[in-house]
Coordinates of C-alpha atoms (C1' of nucleotides) in Angstrom, one line a residue:
Chain A
X220 CA 0.3 0.0 -0.1
X221 CA 3.0 2.3 -1.4
X222 CA 1.1 6.2 -1.5
X223 CA 0.6 6.6 -5.2
X224 CA 3.2 9.5 -5.0
X225 CA 2.8 9.4 -8.3
X226 CA -0.2 9.6 -11.0
X227 CA -3.1 8.2 -9.2
X228 CA -4.3 7.9 -13.1
X229 CA -7.8 6.4 -13.8
X230 CA -7.5 2.4 -15.0
X231 CA -4.1 2.7 -16.9
X232 CA -3.0 0.3 -19.1
X233 CA 0.6 -0.6 -18.9
X234 CA 0.5 -0.8 -23.2
X235 CA -0.4 2.6 -23.5
X236 CA 2.2 3.1 -21.0
X237 CA 5.0 2.2 -23.7
X238 CA 3.7 4.0 -26.1
X239 CA 3.6 6.9 -24.3
X240 CA 7.7 6.3 -24.2
X241 CA 7.4 6.0 -28.0
X242 CA 6.2 9.5 -28.5
X243 CA 8.6 11.2 -25.4
X244 CA 11.7 9.5 -27.7
X245 CA 9.7 11.1 -30.6
X246 CA 9.8 14.4 -28.9
X247 CA 12.2 17.5 -30.0
X248 CA 13.4 17.6 -27.6
X249 CA 14.7 14.2 -26.6
X250 CA 15.9 14.0 -30.0
X251 CA 17.5 17.5 -30.0
X252 CA 19.3 15.7 -26.6
X253 CA 21.0 12.3 -28.2
X254 CA 18.2 10.6 -26.9
X255 CA 16.3 9.8 -22.9
X256 CA 18.4 8.0 -20.7
X257 CA 15.7 6.7 -18.1
X258 CA 15.8 8.5 -15.4
X259 CA 14.5 11.6 -18.1
X260 CA 12.5 9.9 -18.9
X261 CA 11.0 8.4 -15.7
X262 CA 10.8 12.0 -14.4
X263 CA 8.8 13.1 -17.8
X264 CA 6.3 9.9 -17.7
X265 CA 5.7 10.6 -13.9
X266 CA 6.7 6.8 -14.2
X267 CA 8.8 5.2 -11.4
X268 CA 12.2 4.7 -13.1
X269 CA 12.4 0.6 -12.9
X270 CA 9.6 -0.3 -15.2
X271 CA 10.8 2.1 -17.5
X272 CA 14.1 0.9 -17.7
X273 CA 12.9 -2.3 -18.1
X274 CA 9.6 -1.5 -20.7
X275 CA 13.2 0.1 -22.9
X276 CA 14.2 -3.9 -22.5
X277 CA 11.4 -5.5 -24.6
X278 CA 11.0 -2.2 -27.1
X279 CA 15.5 -2.4 -27.5
X280 CA 15.1 -6.3 -28.1
X281 CA 12.5 -5.9 -31.0
X282 CA 14.2 -2.8 -32.5
X283 CA 11.8 -0.5 -31.3
X284 CA 14.2 1.6 -29.5
X285 CA 17.8 1.6 -30.4
X286 CA 20.5 2.6 -27.2
X287 CA 23.5 4.4 -28.0
X288 CA 26.2 1.9 -25.5
X289 CA 28.1 4.8 -24.3
X290 CA 25.3 7.3 -23.5
X291 CA 23.1 4.7 -22.7
X292 CA 20.4 7.2 -24.2
X293 CA 17.7 5.5 -26.2
X294 CA 16.8 7.1 -29.3
X295 CA 14.0 5.9 -31.8
X296 CA 15.0 2.5 -33.8
X297 CA 14.9 1.9 -36.6
X298 CA 12.2 -0.6 -36.8
X299 CA 9.7 1.7 -36.7
X300 CA 11.2 3.7 -40.4
X301 CA 10.7 -0.1 -41.6
X302 CA 7.3 -0.6 -40.9
X303 CA 6.4 2.5 -42.1
X304 CA 7.8 2.8 -45.5
X305 CA 6.6 -1.0 -46.4
X306 CA 3.4 0.9 -45.2
X307 CA 3.5 3.5 -47.7
X308 CA 2.8 3.2 -50.5
X309 CA -0.6 0.5 -49.6
X310 CA -1.4 3.2 -47.4
X311 CA -1.8 6.0 -50.2
X312 CA -4.1 3.7 -52.1
X313 CA -6.2 2.4 -49.3
X314 CA -6.2 5.8 -48.0
X315 CA -6.7 8.1 -51.3
X316 CA -9.7 5.5 -52.6
X317 CA -12.5 6.3 -50.5
X318 CA -11.1 10.3 -51.4
X319 CA -10.9 10.1 -55.0
X320 CA -14.5 9.2 -55.5
X321 CA -15.6 11.7 -52.9
X322 CA -14.6 14.1 -55.3
X323 CA -15.2 12.8 -58.4
X324 CA -18.8 12.5 -57.5
X325 CA -20.6 15.0 -55.2
X326 CA -17.3 17.5 -54.9
X327 CA -16.4 18.1 -58.6
X328 CA -18.2 15.6 -61.1
X329 CA -14.8 15.3 -63.3
X330 CA -12.6 12.7 -63.4
X331 CA -10.1 12.3 -60.5
X332 CA -6.3 10.4 -60.9
X333 CA -3.8 9.9 -58.9
X334 CA -1.0 9.9 -60.4
X335 CA 3.3 9.4 -59.8
X336 CA 6.6 10.2 -61.2
X337 CA 8.1 8.3 -62.9
X338 CA 11.2 9.9 -64.7
X339 CA 9.4 12.4 -66.7
X340 CA 6.4 10.9 -67.1
X341 CA 3.8 10.6 -65.0
X342 CA 2.4 7.9 -64.3
X343 CA -1.8 6.9 -63.6
X344 CA -2.0 4.6 -60.7
X345 CA -5.6 5.2 -59.3
X346 CA -9.3 6.6 -61.3
X347 CA -12.2 7.3 -60.5
X348 CA -14.5 8.5 -62.6
X349 CA -18.6 10.3 -61.6
X350 CA -19.9 8.5 -63.5
X351 CA -18.0 4.9 -64.1
X352 CA -18.8 3.2 -60.8
X353 CA -15.0 1.7 -59.6
X354 CA -14.5 0.9 -63.4
X355 CA -11.5 1.5 -64.0
X356 CA -10.3 -0.3 -66.5
X357 CA -11.3 2.9 -69.0
X358 CA -7.4 2.5 -69.8
X359 CA -6.4 5.5 -67.6
X360 CA -4.9 3.1 -64.9
X361 CA -1.5 2.7 -66.1
X362 CA -1.4 5.5 -68.4
X363 CA 1.7 7.9 -69.2
X364 CA 1.8 11.1 -69.7
X365 CA 4.2 13.2 -69.9
X366 CA 4.7 15.7 -66.8
X367 CA 6.0 18.9 -68.6
X368 CA 2.4 20.0 -69.7
X369 CA 0.0 18.5 -67.2
X370 CA -1.1 19.7 -63.8
X371 CA -0.4 16.1 -62.4
X372 CA 3.2 16.0 -63.8
X373 CA 3.6 20.1 -63.6
X374 CA 2.5 19.1 -59.2
X375 CA 5.0 16.1 -59.3
X376 CA 7.5 18.1 -59.6
X377 CA 6.9 21.5 -57.8
X378 CA 9.7 21.3 -55.3
X379 CA 12.3 21.4 -58.8
X380 CA 14.8 24.1 -59.2
X381 CA 15.0 25.2 -62.5
X382 CA 18.5 23.0 -63.2
X383 CA 17.0 19.3 -61.6
X384 CA 13.5 20.5 -64.1
X385 CA 16.4 20.9 -66.9
X386 CA 18.6 17.6 -65.9
X387 CA 14.7 16.2 -65.8
X388 CA 13.7 16.8 -69.1
X389 CA 16.9 16.4 -71.4
X390 CA 15.5 14.3 -73.2
X391 CA 11.8 15.9 -73.4
X392 CA 11.0 17.9 -76.5
X393 CA 8.8 20.7 -76.0
X394 CA 5.8 20.2 -78.2
X395 CA 2.9 18.3 -78.8
X396 CA 0.9 20.0 -76.5
X397 CA -2.0 22.1 -76.5
X398 CA -1.6 26.0 -77.0
X399 CA -0.8 27.4 -73.5
X400 CA 1.9 24.6 -73.2
X401 CA 5.2 25.6 -71.7
X402 CA 7.3 26.7 -74.6
X403 CA 10.8 25.7 -72.5
X404 CA 12.2 24.8 -69.2
X405 CA 12.4 28.6 -68.5
X406 CA 9.1 28.8 -68.9
X407 CA 7.9 25.2 -67.1
X408 CA 10.0 27.2 -64.4
X409 CA 8.0 30.6 -63.9
X410 CA 4.6 28.6 -64.2
X411 CA 5.4 26.3 -61.3
X412 CA 6.6 29.0 -59.1
X413 CA 3.4 30.2 -59.4
X414 CA 2.2 27.1 -58.6
X415 CA 5.0 26.2 -55.7
X416 CA 3.4 29.5 -53.9
X417 CA -0.4 29.1 -53.7
X418 CA -0.1 25.5 -53.3
X419 CA -1.9 23.8 -56.2
X420 CA -1.6 23.6 -60.4
X421 CA -3.7 24.6 -62.8
X422 CA -3.6 24.4 -66.2
X423 CA -5.1 25.1 -69.3
X424 CA -6.0 23.7 -73.2
X425 CA -2.0 22.7 -72.2
X426 CA -2.0 18.6 -72.4
X427 CA -4.6 19.6 -75.6
X428 CA -7.0 21.9 -76.8
X429 CA -9.9 22.1 -75.0
X430 CA -8.7 20.0 -71.9
X431 CA -8.1 22.1 -68.4
X432 CA -6.8 20.3 -64.6
X433 CA -6.1 21.4 -61.9
X434 CA -3.8 19.2 -59.1
X435 CA -2.0 19.2 -55.8
X436 CA 0.6 16.8 -54.7
X437 CA 1.6 14.5 -52.3
X438 CA 3.7 14.4 -49.4
X439 CA 5.5 11.6 -47.5
X440 CA 6.7 11.9 -43.6
X441 CA 10.0 13.9 -45.3
X442 CA 8.0 16.1 -47.1
X443 CA 9.1 15.1 -50.8
X444 CA 6.4 15.0 -53.1
X445 CA 4.9 10.6 -53.9
X446 CA 2.3 11.6 -55.6
X447 CA -0.6 14.1 -57.4
X448 CA -4.1 14.3 -57.4
X449 CA -4.8 15.9 -60.4
X450 CA -8.6 16.1 -62.0
X451 CA -9.3 16.3 -65.4
X452 CA -12.7 17.3 -68.3
X453 CA -12.9 19.5 -70.8
X454 CA -12.0 23.9 -70.3
X455 CA -15.6 24.8 -71.1
X456 CA -17.4 22.9 -68.5
X457 CA -13.9 23.2 -65.7
X458 CA -12.9 27.3 -67.0
X459 CA -14.7 29.0 -64.9
X460 CA -14.2 26.6 -61.6
X461 CA -10.5 25.7 -62.0
X462 CA -10.3 27.9 -59.1
X463 CA -12.5 26.0 -56.6
X464 CA -10.8 22.9 -58.7
X465 CA -7.1 23.3 -57.6
X466 CA -8.3 24.2 -53.9
X467 CA -10.5 21.3 -53.3
X468 CA -7.9 18.9 -54.8
X469 CA -5.3 20.9 -52.5
X470 CA -7.5 20.5 -49.7
X471 CA -7.4 16.5 -50.4
X472 CA -3.7 15.7 -51.6
X473 CA -3.6 17.4 -48.3
X474 CA -5.5 15.5 -46.1
X475 CA -3.6 12.2 -47.9
X476 CA 0.0 14.3 -47.3
X477 CA -1.2 13.4 -43.7
X478 CA -1.9 10.4 -43.5
X479 CA 1.5 9.3 -44.6
X480 CA 2.5 10.8 -41.9
X481 CA 3.6 14.6 -42.8
X482 CA 3.1 17.2 -40.5
X483 CA 3.6 20.1 -43.4
X484 CA 2.2 23.8 -42.1
X485 CA 0.4 22.6 -39.3
X486 CA 1.9 21.5 -35.3
X487 CA 5.2 20.2 -34.2
X488 CA 3.9 17.9 -32.0
X489 CA 2.9 15.0 -32.1
X490 CA 0.7 14.1 -29.7
X491 CA -2.5 12.1 -29.8
X492 CA -4.3 15.9 -31.2
X493 CA -5.4 14.6 -34.6
X494 CA -4.4 16.4 -37.6
X495 CA -8.5 16.5 -39.0
X496 CA -8.3 13.8 -41.7
X497 CA -12.2 14.2 -42.0
X498 CA -13.1 17.5 -43.8
X499 CA -10.9 19.6 -45.7
X500 CA -8.5 21.6 -43.2
Chain B
X249 CA -8.6 -23.6 -15.0
X250 CA -9.4 -23.6 -19.4
X251 CA -7.5 -25.7 -21.2
X252 CA -4.5 -24.1 -22.4
X253 CA -5.4 -24.9 -25.9
X254 CA -3.1 -21.4 -27.5
X255 CA 0.6 -22.0 -26.7
X256 CA 0.7 -22.1 -23.4
X257 CA 3.8 -20.8 -23.6
X258 CA 6.7 -19.2 -21.9
X259 CA 6.7 -16.3 -19.6
X260 CA 5.0 -13.6 -21.8
X261 CA 4.9 -9.6 -22.0
X262 CA 1.9 -8.4 -23.6
X263 CA 3.8 -5.9 -24.9
X264 CA 5.4 -7.9 -26.9
X265 CA 2.5 -9.2 -27.9
X266 CA 1.4 -6.0 -28.9
X267 CA 4.4 -4.9 -30.8
X268 CA 3.9 -8.6 -32.7
X269 CA 0.2 -7.3 -33.8
X270 CA 1.9 -4.1 -35.6
X271 CA 4.9 -6.1 -36.9
X272 CA 2.5 -8.2 -39.0
X273 CA -0.2 -5.5 -40.4
X274 CA 3.4 -4.9 -41.9
X275 CA 3.4 -7.9 -43.2
X276 CA 3.8 -8.3 -47.2
X277 CA 1.2 -10.8 -47.1
X278 CA -0.9 -8.7 -44.2
X279 CA -0.7 -5.2 -47.0
X280 CA -1.9 -7.6 -50.0
X281 CA -4.9 -8.2 -48.0
X282 CA -5.6 -4.4 -47.0
X283 CA -5.1 -5.1 -43.8
X284 CA -5.8 -8.3 -41.7
X285 CA -9.4 -8.7 -39.1
X286 CA -8.9 -10.2 -35.7
X287 CA -9.1 -13.5 -36.1
X288 CA -6.7 -13.5 -38.6
X289 CA -4.8 -11.3 -36.7
X290 CA -5.7 -14.2 -33.6
X291 CA -4.8 -17.4 -36.4
X292 CA -1.1 -15.7 -37.5
X293 CA -0.3 -14.7 -33.7
X294 CA -1.9 -17.7 -31.4
X295 CA -3.8 -15.8 -29.1
X296 CA -7.3 -15.5 -28.1
X297 CA -9.4 -13.0 -31.2
X298 CA -10.9 -11.5 -27.6
X299 CA -7.2 -10.3 -26.2
X300 CA -6.1 -9.0 -30.3
X301 CA -9.7 -7.2 -30.1
X302 CA -9.1 -5.4 -27.1
X303 CA -5.1 -4.6 -27.6
X304 CA -6.1 -3.1 -31.1
X305 CA -8.2 -0.5 -29.8
X306 CA -6.0 0.8 -27.3
X307 CA -4.0 0.8 -30.3
X308 CA -6.4 2.2 -32.5
X309 CA -7.0 4.6 -29.8
X310 CA -3.6 5.7 -30.1
X311 CA -2.8 6.1 -33.5
X312 CA -1.1 3.3 -34.1
X313 CA -3.5 1.7 -36.4
X314 CA -6.5 3.0 -38.2
X315 CA -9.3 0.2 -38.6
X316 CA -11.4 0.4 -43.1
X317 CA -15.2 0.5 -41.3
X318 CA -16.0 -0.9 -43.8
X319 CA -14.0 -4.6 -44.1
X320 CA -13.2 -3.8 -40.5
X321 CA -9.6 -4.5 -41.3
X322 CA -6.8 -3.3 -39.6
X323 CA -3.8 -1.5 -41.0
X324 CA -0.9 0.6 -39.4
X325 CA -1.6 4.0 -38.9
X326 CA -0.2 7.4 -39.3
X327 CA 1.4 7.6 -34.9
X328 CA 3.5 4.9 -36.8
X329 CA 4.8 7.2 -39.7
X330 CA 4.8 10.5 -37.1
X331 CA 7.1 8.5 -35.4
X332 CA 9.0 7.3 -38.5
X333 CA 9.5 10.2 -39.3
X334 CA 11.8 11.2 -35.9
X335 CA 13.1 8.2 -36.5
X336 CA 15.2 9.0 -39.2
X337 CA 19.0 11.6 -39.2
X338 CA 18.0 14.5 -41.5
X339 CA 21.4 15.6 -41.6
X340 CA 22.4 12.5 -42.4
X341 CA 19.7 11.7 -45.6
X342 CA 19.9 15.2 -46.5
X343 CA 23.7 15.2 -47.1
X344 CA 23.2 12.1 -48.5
X345 CA 20.5 13.1 -51.6
X346 CA 23.0 14.9 -53.9
X347 CA 25.8 12.2 -53.0
X348 CA 23.8 9.1 -53.9
X349 CA 22.2 10.8 -56.6
X350 CA 25.8 11.8 -58.9
X351 CA 26.7 8.6 -57.6
X352 CA 23.8 6.7 -59.0
X353 CA 24.7 8.9 -62.4
X354 CA 27.5 9.7 -63.9
X355 CA 29.3 8.5 -61.8
X356 CA 28.6 4.8 -61.8
X357 CA 25.5 4.0 -63.2
X358 CA 24.1 1.8 -60.7
X359 CA 21.3 1.4 -58.1
X360 CA 23.4 3.5 -54.7
X361 CA 21.7 2.5 -51.3
X362 CA 22.0 4.0 -48.2
X363 CA 21.4 1.5 -45.7
X364 CA 21.6 1.4 -42.1
X365 CA 21.4 -1.6 -39.1
X366 CA 18.5 -3.1 -37.4
X367 CA 20.1 -5.6 -35.3
X368 CA 21.1 -8.6 -37.7
X369 CA 19.3 -6.6 -40.7
X370 CA 20.0 -4.4 -43.2
X371 CA 17.6 -1.3 -44.2
X372 CA 18.0 0.7 -47.0
X373 CA 16.4 4.0 -46.3
X374 CA 17.7 5.7 -49.1
X375 CA 17.8 5.0 -52.7
X376 CA 18.2 6.0 -56.2
X377 CA 19.1 4.2 -59.8
X378 CA 20.5 5.8 -62.9
X379 CA 16.8 5.5 -64.2
X380 CA 14.6 7.9 -62.0
X381 CA 11.4 6.5 -60.7
X382 CA 10.1 7.4 -57.7
X383 CA 7.7 4.1 -58.6
X384 CA 10.8 1.8 -58.0
X385 CA 12.5 3.5 -55.6
X386 CA 9.1 3.2 -53.3
X387 CA 9.8 -0.8 -53.2
X388 CA 12.9 -0.5 -52.2
X389 CA 13.9 1.5 -48.8
X390 CA 11.5 0.1 -46.2
X391 CA 13.1 -3.4 -47.2
X392 CA 15.5 -5.3 -45.0
X393 CA 17.7 -7.8 -45.9
X394 CA 20.3 -10.0 -44.3
X395 CA 23.8 -7.7 -43.0
X396 CA 26.1 -11.8 -42.9
X397 CA 25.5 -12.2 -47.1
X398 CA 25.8 -8.6 -48.2
X399 CA 28.1 -5.7 -48.9
X400 CA 25.8 -3.1 -47.1
X401 CA 25.7 -4.6 -44.2
X402 CA 29.3 -6.1 -43.5
X403 CA 30.0 -2.4 -43.8
X404 CA 27.6 -2.1 -40.9
X405 CA 29.7 -3.9 -38.7
X406 CA 32.8 -4.1 -40.1
X407 CA 34.2 -2.3 -36.4
X408 CA 32.8 -5.3 -34.6
X409 CA 34.8 -8.4 -33.2
X410 CA 33.8 -11.6 -33.4
X411 CA 32.1 -12.5 -30.9
X412 CA 30.3 -9.7 -31.3
X413 CA 29.7 -11.2 -34.3
X414 CA 28.3 -14.1 -33.3
X415 CA 26.5 -12.8 -30.7
X416 CA 24.6 -10.4 -33.0
X417 CA 23.7 -13.3 -35.7
X418 CA 23.1 -16.1 -33.2
X419 CA 19.9 -15.8 -34.5
X420 CA 20.4 -15.6 -38.3
X421 CA 20.5 -19.1 -40.5
X422 CA 24.1 -19.2 -42.7
X423 CA 22.2 -20.4 -45.4
X424 CA 20.2 -19.3 -48.7
X425 CA 22.5 -17.0 -49.9
X426 CA 24.6 -17.1 -53.1
X427 CA 27.2 -19.0 -53.8
X428 CA 30.2 -17.1 -52.9
X429 CA 27.9 -16.3 -49.5
X430 CA 30.4 -16.5 -46.2
X431 CA 29.5 -20.5 -44.5
X432 CA 29.2 -19.1 -40.9
X433 CA 31.3 -16.8 -38.5
X434 CA 34.7 -17.5 -38.7
X435 CA 34.9 -17.3 -42.8
X436 CA 32.3 -14.0 -42.2
X437 CA 35.1 -12.4 -40.1
X438 CA 37.7 -13.0 -42.3
X439 CA 36.1 -11.1 -45.0
X440 CA 35.8 -8.6 -42.6
X441 CA 39.2 -8.4 -41.2
X442 CA 40.0 -8.1 -45.7
X443 CA 37.8 -4.8 -45.8
X444 CA 38.2 -3.5 -42.5
X445 CA 41.8 -3.1 -44.0
X446 CA 41.2 -1.7 -47.2
X447 CA 38.2 0.6 -46.3
X448 CA 35.2 -0.9 -48.5
X449 CA 33.7 -4.2 -48.6
X450 CA 32.7 -5.8 -52.1
X451 CA 30.5 -9.0 -52.8
X452 CA 30.1 -11.2 -56.1
X453 CA 27.2 -13.6 -55.4
X454 CA 26.8 -14.1 -52.1
X455 CA 23.6 -12.3 -51.7
X456 CA 22.3 -14.0 -54.7
X457 CA 24.0 -16.0 -57.6
X458 CA 24.4 -12.8 -60.0
X459 CA 24.1 -9.9 -58.0
X460 CA 27.0 -8.3 -56.6
X461 CA 28.3 -4.9 -54.8
X462 CA 30.0 -3.2 -53.1
X463 CA 30.0 -0.8 -50.0
X464 CA 31.7 1.5 -47.6
X465 CA 30.8 3.0 -43.6
X466 CA 29.6 5.9 -42.8
X467 CA 30.9 7.4 -39.0
X468 CA 29.4 9.8 -37.0
X469 CA 31.3 12.4 -34.5
X470 CA 32.2 9.4 -32.6
X471 CA 33.6 7.3 -35.4
X472 CA 30.4 5.1 -35.4
X473 CA 29.5 3.2 -38.5
X474 CA 25.5 4.6 -38.4
X475 CA 25.6 4.0 -42.1
X476 CA 26.1 2.1 -45.5
X477 CA 27.0 3.5 -48.8
X478 CA 26.0 1.2 -50.9
X479 CA 26.2 -0.3 -54.9
X480 CA 24.7 -3.0 -56.0
X481 CA 24.4 -4.3 -59.7
X482 CA 24.4 -7.9 -61.5
X483 CA 28.3 -9.3 -61.8
X484 CA 28.5 -9.4 -65.7
X485 CA 28.2 -5.6 -65.6
X486 CA 29.5 -4.8 -62.3
X487 CA 32.9 -7.9 -62.1
X488 CA 35.1 -5.8 -63.8
X489 CA 35.4 -2.5 -62.3
X490 CA 34.3 -3.5 -58.5
X491 CA 37.4 -2.3 -57.2
X492 CA 37.4 1.2 -58.8
X493 CA 33.3 0.7 -57.4
X494 CA 34.4 0.2 -53.8
X495 CA 37.0 2.8 -54.0
X496 CA 34.1 5.2 -55.6
X497 CA 31.6 4.6 -52.3
X498 CA 34.1 4.8 -49.6
X499 CA 35.2 8.3 -51.1
X500 CA 31.4 9.8 -51.1
X501 CA 31.4 7.8 -47.6
X502 CA 34.3 9.7 -46.2
X503 CA 32.9 12.6 -47.5
X504 CA 29.7 12.4 -45.5
X505 CA 31.3 11.4 -42.7
X506 CA 33.0 14.2 -42.5
X507 CA 29.5 16.1 -42.7
X508 CA 28.4 14.0 -39.5
X509 CA 31.7 15.5 -38.0
X510 CA 33.7 12.4 -38.2
X511 CA 37.8 13.8 -38.3
X512 CA 39.5 10.1 -38.0
X513 CA 41.0 7.9 -40.2
X514 CA 40.9 5.3 -42.3
X515 CA 42.8 2.0 -40.2
X516 CA 44.3 4.3 -37.6
X517 CA 42.9 3.9 -33.8
X518 CA 40.8 5.7 -31.4
X519 CA 42.6 8.8 -30.5
X520 CA 40.9 12.1 -29.9
X521 CA 41.7 14.0 -33.0
X522 CA 42.5 17.8 -33.2
X523 CA 39.9 20.1 -33.2
X524 CA 39.5 21.9 -36.9
X525 CA 38.2 25.2 -37.0
X526 CA 36.9 25.3 -40.0
X527 CA 33.6 22.9 -40.4
X528 CA 33.2 22.2 -44.2
X529 CA 29.4 22.5 -44.8
Chain C
dA208 C1' -36.0 -19.5 -42.3
dT209 C1' -30.9 -22.3 -40.5
dC210 C1' -26.1 -21.4 -40.7
dC211 C1' -21.2 -19.6 -40.7
dC212 C1' -17.8 -16.7 -39.5
dC213 C1' -16.4 -12.4 -38.2
dA214 C1' -15.9 -8.9 -34.1
dT215 C1' -17.3 -7.9 -29.1
dT216 C1' -18.3 -7.8 -24.2
dG217 C1' -19.1 -10.6 -19.2
dC218 C1' -16.3 -12.7 -16.3
dA219 C1' -13.1 -15.8 -13.1
dT220 C1' -9.3 -16.9 -12.6
dG221 C1' -4.1 -15.3 -11.9
dT222 C1' 0.2 -13.7 -14.7
dC223 C1' 2.7 -10.1 -14.9
dC224 C1' 3.4 -5.6 -13.9
dA225 C1' 4.1 -1.6 -10.3
dG226 C1' 6.2 0.8 -6.7
dC227 C1' 9.6 1.0 -3.4
dA228 C1' 14.1 0.4 -1.1
dA229 C1' 18.1 -1.8 -2.1
dC230 C1' 22.4 -1.8 -5.0
dA231 C1' 25.6 -1.3 -8.7
dG232 C1' 28.5 1.9 -11.8
dT233 C1' 30.6 6.4 -12.7
dG234 C1' 31.9 11.2 -12.5
dT235 C1' 32.8 15.3 -9.3
dG236 C1' 34.5 17.9 -5.0
dG237 C1' 35.7 17.8 -0.9
Chain D
dC135 C1' 41.1 8.9 -0.5
dC136 C1' 35.5 9.3 0.9
dA137 C1' 31.4 11.3 0.3
dC138 C1' 27.9 12.3 -2.4
dA139 C1' 25.0 12.9 -6.1
dC140 C1' 24.0 10.9 -10.1
dT141 C1' 23.8 7.3 -13.1
dG142 C1' 20.9 2.2 -14.3
dT143 C1' 19.4 -2.2 -12.7
dT144 C1' 17.7 -5.9 -9.8
dG145 C1' 14.9 -8.7 -5.7
dC146 C1' 10.6 -8.4 -4.3
dT147 C1' 6.1 -8.0 -2.6
dG148 C1' 0.8 -7.0 -3.3
dG149 C1' -2.9 -6.2 -6.8
dA150 C1' -3.7 -4.1 -10.8
dC151 C1' -5.0 -5.4 -15.3
dA152 C1' -4.5 -9.0 -18.8
dT153 C1' -6.0 -13.7 -20.1
dG154 C1' -9.0 -17.1 -22.3
dC155 C1' -13.8 -19.0 -21.8
dA156 C1' -18.2 -18.8 -23.3
dA157 C1' -22.7 -15.8 -24.2
dT158 C1' -24.3 -12.2 -27.7
dG159 C1' -25.2 -9.6 -31.9
dG160 C1' -24.2 -8.7 -36.7
dG161 C1' -23.9 -9.8 -41.7
dG162 C1' -23.0 -12.5 -45.9
dA163 C1' -24.3 -16.1 -47.7
dT164 C1' -26.5 -20.7 -48.5

DNA sequence: ATCCCCATTGCATGTCCAGCAACAGTGTGG
DNA sequence: CCACACTGTTGCTGGACATGCAATGGGGAT
C-alpha cells in the first residue's frame, strides 16, 4: 500500500504507457539531446524508473528503440521506419480511394486521378470518374503522360529547381502539347514557381486543346512529393471553377499527406491530437 | 483452469505481443490483403481473438493502427509514420541525397543505397537508380536484407569483433545466400578483416547468384558506424570495376562522415583528433 | 429461415506489472 | 581518499489488469 505519489490516474494500461514512451522519445526535445536516458524518461512520464527500464528493454529487443552504448540513451529505432516505409504505398492507395471517389462524385463531378512520377513521365495509378462506378479499366490506370504539360506532372515536380528540371526533361521535347503549353524549361519553371506559391496547379489547354485540369502534390513524412492528386475535364466545363477545383484537390491532397505522416505547416508536436483527417483542412 | 489450447508458452509479455501485432500488420501478406481482421491476426499470432480485439482498440485509440470501417480490417496507422519521420537523421539524409544521386548517375550508373543496421538486418532508407523512377524507389526503401551476406551489411558491422558478430548473428542461419556467401561466423569475420584493412567492402554473388556490390561505412562524430553507402548491380556489369566502385563509394562515404563531424582516418586507431576550426557545410 | 464466420463483451482466474528499496557504476568535489 | 550526487538495474511483494472461455450480436451466404 505504497503512496501513489505518481499519477493516481484512471485505469491505466501498460501498453498505453509503453507507447507514451515512444512518443516521448520522438519529441523534439528528446531528439535534440541525442535521446533520453531512463531517469529523464521516468521524470517526463511520471513513473518509476524501474518500469521504464524494463519496458525499454523489451522495446530495444524488438528494435522499436535503440540504445547508444556510451551514453545509455535511447532513441526511436529503425524498426519503426521499416514498418512505415513498407506500408506507405499500400496506405496511400487505401486512403486515396474513398477520397478520390468523393471528389469525383459530389465535390467536383469530374474525373480524378492519383498519379506518381516515373522519370519525366506521369503514371496514373488510380482513377475515378463521376459516372463509371469502380470501373477503372478505361485504360487510364497505367497510362503515361508527359510531366511538362500536365497539371499532375507540374505538381509532381513542384519542388524542383530550374537546373533539376532541365536535367529531368533533357530528353523531352517541348512540343506536341496544346496551345498554352510551356515553350521551354524557363517557361515551365516560371509556372511552377507560381504554383508553388499558391500550393496547387491549374492548367488550361496545355496538354491538349480543350482540356483543363488542376492538381496538388501529396507528400510523405519527409515532405517529399510522392504522388499527386489531379482533376481533369473539358475546358468549357471546368474553366469557370478552375480555382475552386484547385483548392479542392489541394485540400484532399493535404489530407492524404497527413495520412502519410506529413506534418507540414501544422503543429510540430506529435501528440494525440490528430490532424483533422475528416474535412478539408 | 481453462485448457491452454493456444500455446502454453513461456512468460510472455503483453507489450511484446502488441508489438508483434504491429509487425504482423506490416507484413507483405497482410498488406497485400488490405490489412487483417481480428480473427486473422489471432490465428497468425496464436492468441485468443478477444485479447487481440482489446489490444487493437488501444492501438487504434493511440493512432498506431487504424481501421477500415467497412471491412473492419486494421492496418498501420498515422502515428507510426509520424514516429518514423523522427527516427531518421535528417542531417545524414539531406547530405546523402545529392551524393547518392551523383553516384547513381554519372559516377557509377548503378543503383545506390543508403542503409542502416537494425539488429541483424540491413534496412534501406534511401535509394537512387540510374533512371529516376520514384515508383521503383518505393519498393526498395523499407526493405530488409540480411547483414551477413550483403555488402551493406558487412560495412555496417565492419568494426565488430568475432564475438560480437557471433552474438549479433546468433539467430541468423548461414544459409540461403548465393554461391559465394560466407559459411559461418569465422568465415564472415575473415572477410570483414580484409574489408577493414582496405576500407570498403566488395561482394560477388553472395546475396544472390549474379548480384554483386560494394559498400563503405559512414561514421558519426564518435567514429561509430551509423550507416553505409552501397552500390549494387548485376555481376556481369560490375565485376570488372568492383574495385573502382568500392573506392568510389568509400570516397563518398567519407565525405558523408565528414558531414557528420567525423575527423578520423581509416585504419588509424582511436585518439582525440585535433579540433578542426573550419567545418565544411 | 438456418448456418457460418466475424468481432465484441462479461467474467473468473492468476499472470505479471507496479512501486519501493537496495544495489551497482561513474563522475565530481571536498 | 571518501562522500556525494548522479546514473541505471534488480529483488521483492501486492494487486491491477491481461488472459482465455463462453456468450452475444451482426452480416452474408445458402
